[in-house]
Backbone as numpy.savetxt, mean C-alpha at the origin, in Angstrom:
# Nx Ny Nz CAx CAy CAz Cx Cy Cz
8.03 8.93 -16.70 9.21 8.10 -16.74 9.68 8.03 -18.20
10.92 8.10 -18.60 11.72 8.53 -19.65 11.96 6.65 -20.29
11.85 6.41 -21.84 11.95 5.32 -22.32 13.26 4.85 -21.31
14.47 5.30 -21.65 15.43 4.80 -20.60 15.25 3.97 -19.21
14.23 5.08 -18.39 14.30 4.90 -17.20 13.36 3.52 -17.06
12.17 3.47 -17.82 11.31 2.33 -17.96 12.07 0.77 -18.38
13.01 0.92 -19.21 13.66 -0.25 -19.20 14.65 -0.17 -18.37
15.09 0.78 -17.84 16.00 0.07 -16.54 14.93 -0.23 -15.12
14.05 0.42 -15.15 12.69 0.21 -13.88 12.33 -1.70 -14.63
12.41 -1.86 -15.79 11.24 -3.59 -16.14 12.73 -4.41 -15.76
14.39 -4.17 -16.04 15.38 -4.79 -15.88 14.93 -6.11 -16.34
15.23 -7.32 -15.83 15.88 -8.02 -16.61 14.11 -8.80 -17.67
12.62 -8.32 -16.74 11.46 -8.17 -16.87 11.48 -7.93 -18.91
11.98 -7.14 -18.67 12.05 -6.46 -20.51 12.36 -7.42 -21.62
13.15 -8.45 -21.05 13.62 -9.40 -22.19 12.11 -10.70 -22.44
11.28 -10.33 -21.44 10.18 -11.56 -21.75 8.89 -10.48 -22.27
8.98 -9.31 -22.40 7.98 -8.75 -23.36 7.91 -8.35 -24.70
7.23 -8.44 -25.31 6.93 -8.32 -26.79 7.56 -6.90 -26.96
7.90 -6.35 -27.97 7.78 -4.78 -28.29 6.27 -4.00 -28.09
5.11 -4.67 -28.35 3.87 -4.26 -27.78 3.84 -4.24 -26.61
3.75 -5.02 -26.15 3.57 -4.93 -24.90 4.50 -3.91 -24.25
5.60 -3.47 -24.20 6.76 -2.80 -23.75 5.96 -1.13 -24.44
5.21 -1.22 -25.07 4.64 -0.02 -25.64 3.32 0.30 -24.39
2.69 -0.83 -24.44 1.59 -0.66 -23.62 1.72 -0.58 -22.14
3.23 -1.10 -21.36 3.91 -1.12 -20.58 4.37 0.83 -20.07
4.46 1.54 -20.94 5.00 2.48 -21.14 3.86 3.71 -21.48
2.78 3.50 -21.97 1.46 4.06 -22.28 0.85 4.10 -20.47
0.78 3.14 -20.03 0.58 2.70 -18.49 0.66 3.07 -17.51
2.48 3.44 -17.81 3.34 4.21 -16.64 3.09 5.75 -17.20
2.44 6.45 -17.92 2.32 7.91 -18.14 1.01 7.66 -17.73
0.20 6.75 -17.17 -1.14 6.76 -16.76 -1.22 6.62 -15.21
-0.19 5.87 -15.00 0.05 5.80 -13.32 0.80 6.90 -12.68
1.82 7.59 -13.64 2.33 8.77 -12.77 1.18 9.64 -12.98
0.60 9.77 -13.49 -0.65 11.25 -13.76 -1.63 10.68 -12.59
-2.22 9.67 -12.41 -2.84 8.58 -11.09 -2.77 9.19 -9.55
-1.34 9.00 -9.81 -0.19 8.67 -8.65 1.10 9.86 -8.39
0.38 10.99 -8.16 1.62 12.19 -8.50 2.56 12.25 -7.42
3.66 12.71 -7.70 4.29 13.36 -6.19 5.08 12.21 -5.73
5.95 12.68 -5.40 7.53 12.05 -4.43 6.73 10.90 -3.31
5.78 11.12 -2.84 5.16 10.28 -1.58 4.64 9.38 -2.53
4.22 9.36 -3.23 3.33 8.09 -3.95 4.03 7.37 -4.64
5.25 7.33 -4.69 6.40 6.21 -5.43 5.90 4.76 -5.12
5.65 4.56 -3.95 5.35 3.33 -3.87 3.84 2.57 -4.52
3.11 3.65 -4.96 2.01 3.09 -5.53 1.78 3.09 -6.95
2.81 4.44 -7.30 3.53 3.86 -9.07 4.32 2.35 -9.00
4.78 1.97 -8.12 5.51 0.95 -8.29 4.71 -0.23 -8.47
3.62 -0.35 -7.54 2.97 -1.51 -7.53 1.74 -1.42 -9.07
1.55 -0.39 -9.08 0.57 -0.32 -10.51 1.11 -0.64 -11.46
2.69 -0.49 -11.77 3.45 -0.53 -12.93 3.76 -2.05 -12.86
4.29 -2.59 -11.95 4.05 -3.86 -11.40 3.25 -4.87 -11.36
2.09 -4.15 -11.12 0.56 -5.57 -11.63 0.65 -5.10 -13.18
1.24 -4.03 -14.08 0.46 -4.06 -15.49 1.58 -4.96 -15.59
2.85 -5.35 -15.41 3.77 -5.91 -15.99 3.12 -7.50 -15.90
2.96 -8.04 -14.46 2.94 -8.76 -14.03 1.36 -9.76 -15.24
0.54 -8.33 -15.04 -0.28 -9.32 -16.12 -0.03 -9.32 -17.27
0.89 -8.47 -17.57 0.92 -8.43 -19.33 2.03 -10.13 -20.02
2.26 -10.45 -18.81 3.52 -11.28 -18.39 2.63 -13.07 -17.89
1.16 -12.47 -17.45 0.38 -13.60 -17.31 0.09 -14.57 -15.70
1.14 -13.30 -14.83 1.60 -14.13 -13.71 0.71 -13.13 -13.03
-0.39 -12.21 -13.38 -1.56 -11.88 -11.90 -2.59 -11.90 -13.29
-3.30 -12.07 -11.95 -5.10 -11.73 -12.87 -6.07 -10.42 -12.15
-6.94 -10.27 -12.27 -7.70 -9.44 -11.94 -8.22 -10.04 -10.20
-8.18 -11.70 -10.34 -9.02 -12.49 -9.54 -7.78 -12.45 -8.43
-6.53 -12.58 -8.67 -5.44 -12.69 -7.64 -5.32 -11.11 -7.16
-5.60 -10.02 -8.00 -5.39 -8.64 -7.15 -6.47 -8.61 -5.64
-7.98 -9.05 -6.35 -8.58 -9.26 -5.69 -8.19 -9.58 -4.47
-8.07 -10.85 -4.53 -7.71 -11.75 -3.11 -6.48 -11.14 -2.56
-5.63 -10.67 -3.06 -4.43 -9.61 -1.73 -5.08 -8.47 -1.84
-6.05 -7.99 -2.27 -6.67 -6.41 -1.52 -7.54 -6.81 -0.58
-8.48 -8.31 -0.52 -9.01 -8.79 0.75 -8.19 -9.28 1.98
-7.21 -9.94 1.55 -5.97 -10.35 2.55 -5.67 -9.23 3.36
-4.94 -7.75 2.13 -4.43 -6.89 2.76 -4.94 -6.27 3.77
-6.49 -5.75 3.53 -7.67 -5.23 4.13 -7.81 -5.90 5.31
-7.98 -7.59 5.86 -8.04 -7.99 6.72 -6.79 -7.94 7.69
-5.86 -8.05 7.29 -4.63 -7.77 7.85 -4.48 -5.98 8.89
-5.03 -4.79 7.89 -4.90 -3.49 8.20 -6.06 -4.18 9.48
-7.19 -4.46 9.44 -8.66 -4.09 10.48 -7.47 -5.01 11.68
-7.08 -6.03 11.30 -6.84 -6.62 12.92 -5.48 -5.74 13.32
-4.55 -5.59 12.52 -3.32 -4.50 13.39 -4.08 -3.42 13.58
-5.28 -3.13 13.37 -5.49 -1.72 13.74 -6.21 -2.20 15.09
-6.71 -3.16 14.92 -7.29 -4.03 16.71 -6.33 -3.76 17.83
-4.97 -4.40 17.04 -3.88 -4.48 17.95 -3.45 -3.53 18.57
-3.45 -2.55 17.62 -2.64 -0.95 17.91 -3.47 -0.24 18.56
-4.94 -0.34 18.58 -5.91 0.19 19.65 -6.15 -0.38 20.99
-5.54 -2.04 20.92 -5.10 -2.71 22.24 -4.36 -2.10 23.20
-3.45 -1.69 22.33 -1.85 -1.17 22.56 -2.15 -0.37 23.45
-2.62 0.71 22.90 -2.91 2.11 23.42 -3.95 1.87 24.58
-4.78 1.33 24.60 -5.93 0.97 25.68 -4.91 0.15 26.74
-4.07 -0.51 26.68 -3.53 -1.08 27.52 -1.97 -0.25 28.45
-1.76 0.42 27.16 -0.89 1.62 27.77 -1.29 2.82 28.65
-2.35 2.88 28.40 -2.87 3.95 28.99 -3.42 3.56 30.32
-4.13 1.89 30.65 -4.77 1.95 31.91 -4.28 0.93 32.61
-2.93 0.27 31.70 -2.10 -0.78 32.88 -0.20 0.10 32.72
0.07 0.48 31.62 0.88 1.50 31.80 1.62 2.74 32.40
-0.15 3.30 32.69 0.28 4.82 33.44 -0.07 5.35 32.21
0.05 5.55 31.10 0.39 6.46 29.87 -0.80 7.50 30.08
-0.52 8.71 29.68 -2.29 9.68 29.58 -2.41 9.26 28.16
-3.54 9.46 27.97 -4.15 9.24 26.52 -3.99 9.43 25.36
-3.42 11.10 25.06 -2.84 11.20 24.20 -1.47 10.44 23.81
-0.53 10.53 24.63 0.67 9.68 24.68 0.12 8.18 24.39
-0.52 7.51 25.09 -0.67 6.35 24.35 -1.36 6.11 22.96
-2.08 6.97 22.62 -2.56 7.04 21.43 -1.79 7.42 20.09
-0.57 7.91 20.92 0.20 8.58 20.01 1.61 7.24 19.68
1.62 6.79 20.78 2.65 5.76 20.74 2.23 4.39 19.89
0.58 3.82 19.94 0.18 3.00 19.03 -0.16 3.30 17.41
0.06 4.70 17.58 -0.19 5.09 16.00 -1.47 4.98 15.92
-2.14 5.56 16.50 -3.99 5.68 16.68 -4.15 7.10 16.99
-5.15 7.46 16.73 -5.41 9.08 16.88 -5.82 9.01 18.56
-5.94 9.89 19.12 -7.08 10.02 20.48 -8.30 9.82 20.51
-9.03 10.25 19.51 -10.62 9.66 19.54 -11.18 8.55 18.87
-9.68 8.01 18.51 -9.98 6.22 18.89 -9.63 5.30 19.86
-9.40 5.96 20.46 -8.74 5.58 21.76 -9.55 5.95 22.79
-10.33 7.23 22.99 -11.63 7.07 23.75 -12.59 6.60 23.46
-13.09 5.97 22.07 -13.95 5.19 22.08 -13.43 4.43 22.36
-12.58 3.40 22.41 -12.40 2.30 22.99 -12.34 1.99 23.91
-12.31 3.26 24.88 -12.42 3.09 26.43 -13.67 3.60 26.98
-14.76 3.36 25.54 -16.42 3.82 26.48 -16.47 5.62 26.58
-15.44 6.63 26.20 -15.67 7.58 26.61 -16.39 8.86 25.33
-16.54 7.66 24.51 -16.99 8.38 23.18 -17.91 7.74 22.62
């Protein structure tokens, strides 16, 4: 990311950092795109560039990333409960064949036969 592009990416963010910090801000983001390569991973440059701001700024800690990567984590295991519901329920109160329902909950097939005892 080009000095330019970094202060239009921190916007109005830029006016509450030091010139250091806006250095170390920028040292960061050539550490997160090398991290984080490629057109698909935009969204995880964003959030890395994002917690360095955010702490350099004083408003996350190490202890608050924590607790939303446990939040987040618990959140993924039970929609993934749900979405294997889904499919288990599509498939044997639905009509659906297996693949099709597995495919419709966003679950592979051989999670979907284990869940129905067949694996």
């Amino acid at each position: 990311m080009t000095d330019h592009d970094l202060m239009a990416w921190l916007g109005p963010a830029a006016k509450d950092l030091t010139a250091e910090q806006i250095e170390l801000v920028a040292e960061a983001s050539r550490d997160i795109d090398a991290r984080y390569p490629g057109p698909d991973r935009q969204g995880q440059r964003d959030a890395a560039l994002s917690a360095t701001v955010q702490y350099l700024l004083g408003e996350m800690t190490p202890e608050d990333a924590a607790r939303a990567l446990i939040d987040a984590r618990r959140q993924e295991r039970e929609a993934s409960a749900a979405a294997i519901q889904m499919a288990v329920m599509a498939h044997r109160v639905g009509g659906s064949d297996k693949k099709t329902a597995a495919q419709r909950a966003g679950i592979d097939r051989m999670t979907l036969l284990k869940a129905l005892g067949e694996r």
